[in-house]
XYZ file of C-alpha atoms in Angstrom:
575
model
C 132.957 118.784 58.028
C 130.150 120.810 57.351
C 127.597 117.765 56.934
C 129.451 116.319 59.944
C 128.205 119.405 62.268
C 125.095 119.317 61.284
C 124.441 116.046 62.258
C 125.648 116.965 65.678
C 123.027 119.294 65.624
C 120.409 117.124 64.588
C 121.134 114.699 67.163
C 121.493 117.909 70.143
C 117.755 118.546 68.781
C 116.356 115.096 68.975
C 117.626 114.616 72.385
C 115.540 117.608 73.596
C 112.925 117.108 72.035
C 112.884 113.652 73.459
C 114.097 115.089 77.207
C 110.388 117.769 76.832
C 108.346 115.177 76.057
C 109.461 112.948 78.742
C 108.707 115.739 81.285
C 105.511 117.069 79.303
C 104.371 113.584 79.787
C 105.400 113.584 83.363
C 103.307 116.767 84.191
C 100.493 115.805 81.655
C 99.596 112.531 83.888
C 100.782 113.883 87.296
C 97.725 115.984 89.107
C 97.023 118.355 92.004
C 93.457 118.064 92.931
C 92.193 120.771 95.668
C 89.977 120.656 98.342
C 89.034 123.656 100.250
C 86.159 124.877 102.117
C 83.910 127.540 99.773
C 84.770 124.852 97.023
C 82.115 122.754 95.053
C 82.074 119.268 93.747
C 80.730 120.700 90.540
C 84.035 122.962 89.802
C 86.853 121.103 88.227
C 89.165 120.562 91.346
C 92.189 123.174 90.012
C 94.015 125.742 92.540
C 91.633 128.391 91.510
C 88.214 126.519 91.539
C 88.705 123.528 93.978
C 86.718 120.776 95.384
C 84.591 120.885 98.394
C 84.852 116.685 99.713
C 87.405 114.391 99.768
C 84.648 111.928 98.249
C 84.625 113.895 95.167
C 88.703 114.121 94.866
C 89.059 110.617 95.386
C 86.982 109.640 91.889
C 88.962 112.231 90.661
C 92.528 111.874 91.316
C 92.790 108.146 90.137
C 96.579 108.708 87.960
C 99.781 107.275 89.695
C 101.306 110.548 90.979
C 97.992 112.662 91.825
C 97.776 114.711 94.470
C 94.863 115.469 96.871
C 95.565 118.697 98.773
C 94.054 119.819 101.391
C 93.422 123.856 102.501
C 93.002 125.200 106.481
C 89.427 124.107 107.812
C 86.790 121.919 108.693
C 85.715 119.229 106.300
C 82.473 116.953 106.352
C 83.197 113.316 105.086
C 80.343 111.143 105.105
C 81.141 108.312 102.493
C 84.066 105.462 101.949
C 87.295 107.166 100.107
C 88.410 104.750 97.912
C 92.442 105.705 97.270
C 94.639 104.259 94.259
C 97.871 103.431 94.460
C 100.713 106.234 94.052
C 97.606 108.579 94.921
C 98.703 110.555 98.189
C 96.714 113.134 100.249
C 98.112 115.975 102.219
C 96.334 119.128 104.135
C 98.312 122.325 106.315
C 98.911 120.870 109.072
C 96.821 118.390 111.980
C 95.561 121.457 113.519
C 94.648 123.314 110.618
C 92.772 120.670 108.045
C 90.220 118.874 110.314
C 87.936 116.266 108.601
C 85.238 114.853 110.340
C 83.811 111.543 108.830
C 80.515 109.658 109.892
C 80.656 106.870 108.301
C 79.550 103.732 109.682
C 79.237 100.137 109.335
C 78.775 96.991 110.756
C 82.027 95.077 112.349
C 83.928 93.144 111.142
C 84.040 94.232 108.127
C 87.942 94.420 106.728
C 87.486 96.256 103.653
C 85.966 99.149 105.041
C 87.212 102.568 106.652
C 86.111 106.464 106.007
C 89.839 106.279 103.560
C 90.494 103.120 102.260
C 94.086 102.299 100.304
C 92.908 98.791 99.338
C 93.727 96.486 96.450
C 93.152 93.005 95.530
C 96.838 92.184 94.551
C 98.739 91.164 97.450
C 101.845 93.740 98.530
C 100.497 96.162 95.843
C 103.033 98.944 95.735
C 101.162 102.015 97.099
C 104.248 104.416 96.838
C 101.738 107.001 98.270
C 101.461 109.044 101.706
C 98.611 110.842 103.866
C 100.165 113.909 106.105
C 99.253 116.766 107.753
C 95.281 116.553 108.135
C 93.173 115.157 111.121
C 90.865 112.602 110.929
C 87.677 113.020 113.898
C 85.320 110.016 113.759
C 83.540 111.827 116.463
C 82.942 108.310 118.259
C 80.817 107.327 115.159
C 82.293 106.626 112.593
C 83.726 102.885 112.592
C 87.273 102.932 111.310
C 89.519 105.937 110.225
C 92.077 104.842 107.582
C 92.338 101.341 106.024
C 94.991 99.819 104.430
C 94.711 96.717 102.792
C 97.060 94.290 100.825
C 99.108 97.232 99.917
C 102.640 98.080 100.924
C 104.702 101.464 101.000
C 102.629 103.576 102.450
C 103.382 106.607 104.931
C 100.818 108.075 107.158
C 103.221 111.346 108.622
C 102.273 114.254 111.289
C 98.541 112.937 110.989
C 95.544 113.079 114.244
C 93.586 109.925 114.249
C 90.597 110.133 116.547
C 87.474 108.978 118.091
C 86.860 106.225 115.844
C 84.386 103.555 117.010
C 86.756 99.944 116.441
C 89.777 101.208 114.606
C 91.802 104.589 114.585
C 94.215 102.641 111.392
C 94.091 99.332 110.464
C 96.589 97.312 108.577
C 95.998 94.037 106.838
C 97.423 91.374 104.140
C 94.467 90.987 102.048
C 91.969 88.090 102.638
C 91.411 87.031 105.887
C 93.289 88.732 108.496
C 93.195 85.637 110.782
C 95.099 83.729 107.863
C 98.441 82.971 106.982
C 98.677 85.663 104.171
C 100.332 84.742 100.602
C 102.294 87.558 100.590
C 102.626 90.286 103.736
C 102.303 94.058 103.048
C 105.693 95.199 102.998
C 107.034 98.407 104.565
C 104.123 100.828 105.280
C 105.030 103.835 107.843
C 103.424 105.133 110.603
C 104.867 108.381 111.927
C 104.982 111.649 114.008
C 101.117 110.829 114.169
C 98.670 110.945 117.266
C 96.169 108.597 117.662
C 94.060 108.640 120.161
C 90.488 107.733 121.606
C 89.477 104.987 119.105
C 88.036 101.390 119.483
C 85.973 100.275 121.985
C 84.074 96.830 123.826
C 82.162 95.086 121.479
C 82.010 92.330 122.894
C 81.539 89.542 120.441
C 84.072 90.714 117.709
C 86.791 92.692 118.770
C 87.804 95.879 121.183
C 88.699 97.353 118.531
C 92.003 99.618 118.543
C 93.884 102.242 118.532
C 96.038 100.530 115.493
C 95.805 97.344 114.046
C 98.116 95.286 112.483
C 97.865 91.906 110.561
C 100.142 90.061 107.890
C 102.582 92.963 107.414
C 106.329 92.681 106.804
C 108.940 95.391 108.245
C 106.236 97.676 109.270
C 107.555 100.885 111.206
C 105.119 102.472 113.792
C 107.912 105.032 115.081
C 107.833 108.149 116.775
C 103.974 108.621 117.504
C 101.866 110.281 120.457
C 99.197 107.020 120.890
C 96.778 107.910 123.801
C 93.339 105.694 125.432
C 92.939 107.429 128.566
C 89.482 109.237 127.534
C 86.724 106.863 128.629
C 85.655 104.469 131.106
C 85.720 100.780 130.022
C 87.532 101.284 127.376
C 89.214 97.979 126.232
C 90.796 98.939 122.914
C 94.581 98.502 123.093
C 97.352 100.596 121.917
C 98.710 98.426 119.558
C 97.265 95.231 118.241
C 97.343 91.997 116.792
C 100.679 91.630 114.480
C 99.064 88.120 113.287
C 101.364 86.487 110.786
C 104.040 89.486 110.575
C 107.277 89.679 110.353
C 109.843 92.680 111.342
C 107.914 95.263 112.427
C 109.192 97.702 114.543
C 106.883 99.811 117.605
C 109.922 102.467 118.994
C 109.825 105.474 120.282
C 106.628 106.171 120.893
C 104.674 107.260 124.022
C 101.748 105.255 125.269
C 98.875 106.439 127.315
C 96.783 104.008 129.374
C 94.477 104.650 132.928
C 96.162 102.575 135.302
C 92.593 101.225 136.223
C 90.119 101.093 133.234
C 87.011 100.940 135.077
C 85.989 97.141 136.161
C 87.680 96.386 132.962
C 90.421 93.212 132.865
C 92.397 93.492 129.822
C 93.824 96.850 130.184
C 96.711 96.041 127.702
C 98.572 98.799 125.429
C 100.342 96.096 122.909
C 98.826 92.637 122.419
C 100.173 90.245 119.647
C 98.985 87.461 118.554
C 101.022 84.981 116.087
C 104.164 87.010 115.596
C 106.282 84.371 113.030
C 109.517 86.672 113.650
C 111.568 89.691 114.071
C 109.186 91.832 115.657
C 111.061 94.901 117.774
C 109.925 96.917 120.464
C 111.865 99.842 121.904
C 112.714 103.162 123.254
C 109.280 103.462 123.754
C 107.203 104.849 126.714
C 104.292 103.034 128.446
C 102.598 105.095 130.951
C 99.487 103.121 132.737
C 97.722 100.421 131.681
C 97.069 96.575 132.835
C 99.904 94.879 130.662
C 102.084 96.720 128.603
C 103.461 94.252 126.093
C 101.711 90.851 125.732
C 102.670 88.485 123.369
C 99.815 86.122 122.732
C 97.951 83.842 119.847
C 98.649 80.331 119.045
C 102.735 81.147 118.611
C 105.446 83.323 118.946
C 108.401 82.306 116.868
C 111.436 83.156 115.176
C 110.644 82.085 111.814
C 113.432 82.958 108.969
C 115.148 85.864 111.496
C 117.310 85.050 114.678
C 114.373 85.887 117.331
C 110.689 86.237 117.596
C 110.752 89.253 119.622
C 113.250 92.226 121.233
C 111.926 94.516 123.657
C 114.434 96.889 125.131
C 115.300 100.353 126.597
C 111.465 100.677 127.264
C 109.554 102.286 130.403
C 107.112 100.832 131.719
C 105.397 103.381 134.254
C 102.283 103.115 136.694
C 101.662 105.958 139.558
C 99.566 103.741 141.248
C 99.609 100.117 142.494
C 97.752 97.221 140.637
C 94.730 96.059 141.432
C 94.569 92.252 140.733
C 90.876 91.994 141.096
C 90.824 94.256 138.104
C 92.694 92.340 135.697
C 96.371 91.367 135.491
C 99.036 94.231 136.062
C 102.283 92.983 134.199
C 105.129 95.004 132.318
C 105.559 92.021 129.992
C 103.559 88.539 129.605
C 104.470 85.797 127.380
C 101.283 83.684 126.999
C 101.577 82.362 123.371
C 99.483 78.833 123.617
C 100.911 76.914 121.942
C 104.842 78.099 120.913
C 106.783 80.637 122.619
C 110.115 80.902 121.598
C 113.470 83.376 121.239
C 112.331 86.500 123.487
C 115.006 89.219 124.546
C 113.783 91.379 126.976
C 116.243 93.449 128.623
C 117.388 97.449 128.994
C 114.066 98.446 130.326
C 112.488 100.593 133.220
C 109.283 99.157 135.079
C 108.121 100.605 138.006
C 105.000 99.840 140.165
C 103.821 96.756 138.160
C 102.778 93.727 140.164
C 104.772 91.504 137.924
C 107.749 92.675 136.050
C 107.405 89.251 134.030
C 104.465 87.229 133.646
C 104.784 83.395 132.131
C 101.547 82.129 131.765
C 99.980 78.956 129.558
C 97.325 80.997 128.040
C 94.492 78.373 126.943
C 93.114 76.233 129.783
C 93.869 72.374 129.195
C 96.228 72.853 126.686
C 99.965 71.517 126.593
C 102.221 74.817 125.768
C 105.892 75.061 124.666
C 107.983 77.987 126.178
C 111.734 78.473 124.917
C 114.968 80.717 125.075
C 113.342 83.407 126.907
C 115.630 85.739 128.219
C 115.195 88.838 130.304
C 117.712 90.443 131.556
C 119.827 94.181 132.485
C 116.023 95.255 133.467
C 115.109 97.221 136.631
C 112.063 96.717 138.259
C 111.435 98.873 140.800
C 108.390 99.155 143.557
C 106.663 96.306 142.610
C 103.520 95.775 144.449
C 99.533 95.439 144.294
C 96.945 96.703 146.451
C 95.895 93.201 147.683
C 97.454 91.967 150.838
C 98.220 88.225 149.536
C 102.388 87.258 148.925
C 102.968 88.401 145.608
C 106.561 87.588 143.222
C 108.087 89.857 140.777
C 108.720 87.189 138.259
C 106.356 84.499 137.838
C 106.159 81.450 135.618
C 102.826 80.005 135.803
C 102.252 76.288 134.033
C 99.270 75.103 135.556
C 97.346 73.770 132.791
C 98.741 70.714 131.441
C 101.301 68.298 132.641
C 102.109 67.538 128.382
C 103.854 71.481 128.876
C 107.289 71.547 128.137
C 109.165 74.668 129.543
C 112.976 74.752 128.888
C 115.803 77.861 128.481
C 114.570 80.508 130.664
C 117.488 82.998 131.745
C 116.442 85.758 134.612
C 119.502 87.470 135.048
C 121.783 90.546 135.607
C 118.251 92.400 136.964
C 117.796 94.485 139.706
C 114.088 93.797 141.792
C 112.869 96.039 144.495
C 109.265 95.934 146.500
C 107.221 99.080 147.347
C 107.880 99.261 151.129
C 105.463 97.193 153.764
C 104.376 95.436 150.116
C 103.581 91.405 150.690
C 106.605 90.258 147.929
C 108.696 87.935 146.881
C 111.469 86.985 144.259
C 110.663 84.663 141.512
C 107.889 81.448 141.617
C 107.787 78.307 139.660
C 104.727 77.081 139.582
C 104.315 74.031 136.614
C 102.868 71.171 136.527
C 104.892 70.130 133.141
C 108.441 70.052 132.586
C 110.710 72.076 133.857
C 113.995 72.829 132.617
C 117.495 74.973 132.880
C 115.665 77.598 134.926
C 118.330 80.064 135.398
C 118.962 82.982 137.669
C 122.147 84.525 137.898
C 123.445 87.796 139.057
C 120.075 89.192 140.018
C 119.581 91.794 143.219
C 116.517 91.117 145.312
C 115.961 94.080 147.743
C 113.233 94.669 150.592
C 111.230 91.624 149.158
C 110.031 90.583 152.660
C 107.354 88.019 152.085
C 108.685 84.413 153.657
C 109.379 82.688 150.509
C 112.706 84.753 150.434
C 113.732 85.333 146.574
C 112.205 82.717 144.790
C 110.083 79.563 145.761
C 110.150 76.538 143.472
C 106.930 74.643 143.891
C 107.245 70.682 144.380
C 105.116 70.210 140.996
C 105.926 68.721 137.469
C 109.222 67.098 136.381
C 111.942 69.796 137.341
C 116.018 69.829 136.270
C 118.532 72.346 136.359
C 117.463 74.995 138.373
C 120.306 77.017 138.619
C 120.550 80.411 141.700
C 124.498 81.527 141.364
C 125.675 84.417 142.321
C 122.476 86.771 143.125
C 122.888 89.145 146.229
C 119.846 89.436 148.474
C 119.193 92.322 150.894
C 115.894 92.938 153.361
C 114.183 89.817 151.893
C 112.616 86.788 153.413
C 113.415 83.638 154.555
C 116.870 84.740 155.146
C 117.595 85.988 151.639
C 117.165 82.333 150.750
C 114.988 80.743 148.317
C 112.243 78.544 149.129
C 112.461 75.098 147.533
C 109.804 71.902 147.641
C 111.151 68.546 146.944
C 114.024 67.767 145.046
C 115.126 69.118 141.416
C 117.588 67.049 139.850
C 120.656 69.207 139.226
C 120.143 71.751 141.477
C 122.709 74.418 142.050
C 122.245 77.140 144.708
C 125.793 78.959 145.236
C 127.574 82.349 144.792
C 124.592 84.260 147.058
C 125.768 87.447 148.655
C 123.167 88.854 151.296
C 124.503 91.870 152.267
C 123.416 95.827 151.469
C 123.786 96.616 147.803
C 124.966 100.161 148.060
C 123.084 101.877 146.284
C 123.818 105.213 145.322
C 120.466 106.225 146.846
C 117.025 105.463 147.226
C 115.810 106.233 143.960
C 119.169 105.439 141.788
C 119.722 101.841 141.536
C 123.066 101.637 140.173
C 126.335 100.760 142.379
C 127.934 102.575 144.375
C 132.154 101.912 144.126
C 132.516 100.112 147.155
C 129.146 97.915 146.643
C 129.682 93.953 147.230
C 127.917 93.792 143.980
C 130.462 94.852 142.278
C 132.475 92.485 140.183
C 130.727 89.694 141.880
C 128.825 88.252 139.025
C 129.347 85.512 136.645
C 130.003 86.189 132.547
C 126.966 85.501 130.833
C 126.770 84.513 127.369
C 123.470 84.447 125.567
C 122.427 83.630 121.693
C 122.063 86.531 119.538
C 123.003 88.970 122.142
C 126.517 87.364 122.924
C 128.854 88.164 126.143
C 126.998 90.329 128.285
C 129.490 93.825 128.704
C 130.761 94.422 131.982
C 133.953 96.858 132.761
C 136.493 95.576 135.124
C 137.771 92.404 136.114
C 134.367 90.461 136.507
C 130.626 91.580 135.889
C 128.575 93.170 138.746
C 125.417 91.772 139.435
C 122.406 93.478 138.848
C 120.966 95.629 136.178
C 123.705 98.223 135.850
C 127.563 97.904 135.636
C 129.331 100.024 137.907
C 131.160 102.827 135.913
C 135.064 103.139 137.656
C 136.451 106.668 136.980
C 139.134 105.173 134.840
C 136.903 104.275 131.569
C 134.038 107.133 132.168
C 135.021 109.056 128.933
C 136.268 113.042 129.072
C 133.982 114.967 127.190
C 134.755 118.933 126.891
C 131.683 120.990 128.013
C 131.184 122.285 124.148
C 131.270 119.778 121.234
C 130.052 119.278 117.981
C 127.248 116.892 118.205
C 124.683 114.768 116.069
C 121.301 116.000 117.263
C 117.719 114.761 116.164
C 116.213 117.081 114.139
C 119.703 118.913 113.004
C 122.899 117.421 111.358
C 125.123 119.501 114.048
C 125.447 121.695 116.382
C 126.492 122.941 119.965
C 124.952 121.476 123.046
C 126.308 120.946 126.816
C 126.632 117.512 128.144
C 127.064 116.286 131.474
C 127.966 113.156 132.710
C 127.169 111.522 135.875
C-alpha cells in the first residue's frame, strides 16, 4: 500500500514539474519589448530601460509571441520595420502614441511600407495585431503599413494618415496583378481611421486610402475612412480587390468631396477582378463621383453563389453632379469583359445622377453582363447640374455589337427627380444583344423629361423586354415609356399612373390607402428567393406598406441586445 502511494506521489510530482516547464518555456520565449520616448536603442528594451525606435524593436522582438509596446508620445520612424510573424505591436491609444515615419521610395514598389508584415510563403500565418498607435506619413512618406502574403492579421483602433500612395496595403505575394497561388486569408481591419493618403501619380497608380489584392475573407469593418483634405486628390477609399474572394467592406463611413477639383474619377470603392463573394454593406458613402464600381477584366461568382452583394448602404451627395467633372453614379458595373451575379438592393442614394450605371468599360471590346439584379433601393433627387435629359438607370453598350447582355432585373425600386431636373426613367442604349430586360414594380415620380420612364433605343438585337406593373406619377410622355422599333417579346402591362401616396415629401414609403399597395407582382430571384411582402400581394416600390395588424407590440422598456453591451434597458419607438 505503502509503495503503492508513493508512486502516486511520484507521478503528482512529475506532472508538475512537467506543467512549470511548459509555462517556464512559455514565458522564457514570449517577450515584451518597450518603446518610449527618453528611451535609447543602446538599453536592452525591458519595462525599466526601454527602447527609443520602433526600428530598433523590430530586430529585436523576432520570437513568435513578442510584444512591441508602445508608451504616450511622439515617435520619429525613419526606416522600413520589418515585422515577423506572431510579432504584434500595440501603443496607449491613437491619440496618445503618435509615430511619424519619413520613409520614402519609389512606386511601385510592393514590398515596401514604413511597417512591413511580409513573408515569402504564401498565406503565412501572422497570428499577430497592430492597435492603438497612429501612423503620420506627413504626406511623405510612401506607404504606411504593408502586408504581404501573410494572413491573420488585425490592425484595431489604429490612425493611418497622410501617406503619399498607400495608407495600408494588402497583397498575395508576387505580383499583385496575378492570379495568386494561394490568397491571404482572413486579415482584419477595424475601429481604425484612415484618412488623407494616396495621391495622382499619374503613370502608376492614385494610390489609396487601402488597398487590397489576392486576399480571401478579408474584413474591413467598422472604420472612419476619410479623402476630403486636398484638391485633386484621386486616391479612392477602397481599392482594387484583384483576384479575392469574400471580403467584406460594412459598416464603415466614407468621406469623399462631392467635386474633387477638375478631377474625373472621384470613386470611394473601385474593384477590379473580384472572382467571388465579395460583400458590401451597412456602410455610409458621403460624396464622391462613384461610390461602388466594380471594374477589371471580370466580376464573377467563382466557387460562392454571387460575385458581389451590396445592401443597406447610403449613398449621400449635398450637391448635384457635375458630368463635365467625371461620372456621378451610386453604383457602376463596368467589368470588361465578365460581369456576372450582382445583388444590389436595401440601399439609400440620394442626389446621384445615376442610381445605376451599366457601362462596357474598354472601347471596342465585346463585354458579357449577367444576373444583375437591383432592387428594394430608393433613389431619391436624382439630378446633375447640366441641362441635357438625363435617366436614373442607364445601361450603356455602345462599344461592340459581339456584347451579349442578358438577366437584368430593375425592380421593386422607388425613383424620384430633384424638382425642375431634365430626367427620365431607365435607357437602353446597346448596340449588342439584348435580353430579358426586366422592370417590374418600380415607382417613377416627377421624372418629367419626354422619354417618360424608360426609352429603349432601336439599336442591337433586343428580346424580352418586360414593363409590368410599375406605377408612374408626374413623368413624361404620359407616364409611358418610349420605345424605337420593335423588340421581340415585348410586354408592357400592369402600369398604374396615378399619385403614389406618399406619406410625405421626404418619406417614401406608402401611405395605407396608396394604389401602390398590393399592386405588384411576386418576384422570385436566385440566391435571394421570394421577395417578402405582407398582405395579399406585394406593393410596388422600394418599401412594403406595414398594415397595423402585423406591426409588432413592443413595451416601452425591454431587455435588449445592444452593440457594445450584452443587455440592457433602452426605449424603442416604432413608426
Amino acid at each position: 500500500m505503502q509503495c503503492y502511494l508513493t508512486k502516486i506521489t511520484l507521478m503528482k510530482k512529475i506532472f508538475l514539474i512537467f506543467i512549470t516547464l511548459m509555462l517556464l518555456s512559455i514565458s522564457g520565449f514570449t517577450t515584451n519589448y518597450y518603446v518610449t520616448v527618453g528611451g535609447s536603442d543602446s538599453y536592452a528594451g525591458t519595462i525599466g530601460s526601454p527602447f527609443a525606435t520602433l526600428d530598433k524593436a523590430s530586430t529585436i522582438a523576432i520570437l513568435p509571441g513578442d510584444s512591441i509596446i508602445f508608451g504616450a508620445g511622439s515617435f520619429l520612424h525613419t526606416t522600413q520595420a520589418n515585422i515577423q510573424p506572431q510579432v504584434s505591436i500595440r501603443g496607449v491609444d491613437s491619440t496618445q502614441t503618435v509615430i511619424n515615419c519619413t520613409y520614402t521610395f519609389t512606386p511601385p514598389n510592393f514590398g515596401a511600407a514604413c511597417i512591413v508584415l511580409l513573408s515569402a510563403t504564401e498565406n503565412t500565418n501572422g497570428n499577430q495585431s497592430i492597435t492603438r498607435l497612429k501612423l503620420n506619413g506627413g504626406l511623405t512618406a510612401t506607404r504606411g503599413i504593408l502586408i504581404r502574403g501573410r494572413g491573420n492579421v488585425l490592425l484595431e483602433k489604429i490612425s493611418v494618415q497622410k501617406f503619399f500612395v498607400n495608407g495600408i496595403a494588402m497583397y498575395a505575394n508576387g505580383n499583385p496583378y496575378a492570379q495568386p497561388t494561394a490568397r491571404a486569408d482572413g486579415n482584419i481591419i477595424r475601429y481604425c481611421q484612415v484618412r488623407n493618403c494616396g495621391d495622382g501619380i499619374v503613370g502608376w497608380t492614385y494610390g489609396s486610402l487601402i488597398d487590397c489584392y489576392g486576399q480571401a475573407n478579408t474584413q474591413v469593418i467598422y472604420n472612419k475612412l476619410i479623402n476630403i483634405d486636398r484638391v485633386n486628390h484621386t486616391a479612392d477609399i477602397f481599392t482594387r480587390l484583384d483576384y479575392s474572394v469574400g471580403v467584406k467592406f460594412m459598416y464603415n463611413d466614407c468621406y469623399k468631396p462631392d467635386i474633387d477639383g477638375t478631377e474625373a474619377w472621384n470613386f470611394h470603392v473601385e474593384t477590379w477582378n473580384i472572382q467571388g463573394g465579395c460583400e458590401f454593406a451597412y456602410n455610409n458613402f458621403y460624396g464622391g463621383g462613384i461610390a461602388l464600381d466594380f471594374g477589371g477584366a471580370i466580376n464573377t461568382k467563382g466557387t460562392y453563389a454571387f460575385s458581389v452583394k451590396a445592401y443597406n448602404n447610403n449613398f449621400i451627395r449635398t450637391t448635384a453632379g457635375d458630368e463635365s467633372k467625371g461620372t456621378h453614379a451610386a453604383i457602376h458595373l463596368e467589368s470588361t469583359t465578365d460581369c456576372s451575379d450582382v445583388y444590389v438592393f436595401n440601399n439609400y442614394i440620394k442626389n446621384f445622377s445615376y442610381a445605376l450605371l451599366i457601362s462596357d468599360g474598354t472601347a471596342g471590346a465585346a463585354s458579357y453582363k449577367s444576373r444583375l439584379y437591383f432592387f428594394n433601393n430608393l433613389a431619391e433627387d436624382c439630378q446633375w447640374v447640366q441641362s441635357w435629359a438625363m435617366p436614373v438607370v442607364y445601361i450603356d453598350n455602345t462599344e461592340s455589337p459581339s456584347s451579349v447582355w442578358s438577366d437584368i432585373y430593375i425592380v421593386n425600386n422607388t425613383f424620384t427627380a430633384k424638382a425642375g431636373k431634365n430626367v427620365y426613367g431607365i435607357n437602353v442604349n446597346a448596340v449588342g444583344t439584348t435580353n430579358n430586360i426586366i422592370v417590374k414594380n418600380n415607382i417613377f415620380y416627377n421624372l418629367t423629361n419626354s422619354l417618360g420612364i424608360a426609352n429603349f433605343q432601336n439599336k442591337g438585337t433586343r428580346s424580352n423586354y418586360i414593363l409590368q406593373n410599375n406605377l408612374a406619377y408626374l413623368c413624361g410622355n404620359s407616364n409611358d415609356p418610349t420605345v424605337a422599333g420593335t423588340i421581340t417579346g415585348y410586354s408592357y402591362t400592369g402600369q398604374v399612373k396615378s399619385d403614389p401616396l406618399f406619406i410625405s415629401s421626404t418619406d417614401f414609403r406608402l401611405q395605407s390607402t396608396s394604389p401602390a399597395r398590393n399592386t405588384g407582382q411576386i418576384i422570385n430571384l436566385p440566391v435571394i428567393g421570394q421577395l417578402a411582402y405582407n398582405e395579399s400581394a406585394p406593393d410596388i416600390g422600394y418599401s412594403e406598406y406595414i398594415p397595423s395588424s402585423i406591426v409588432p407590440s413592443i413595451s416601452s422598456q425591454t431587455n435588449v441586445n445592444c452593440y457594445g453591451q450584452s443587455t440592457g434597458n433602452a426605449t424603442i419607438s416604432v413608426t
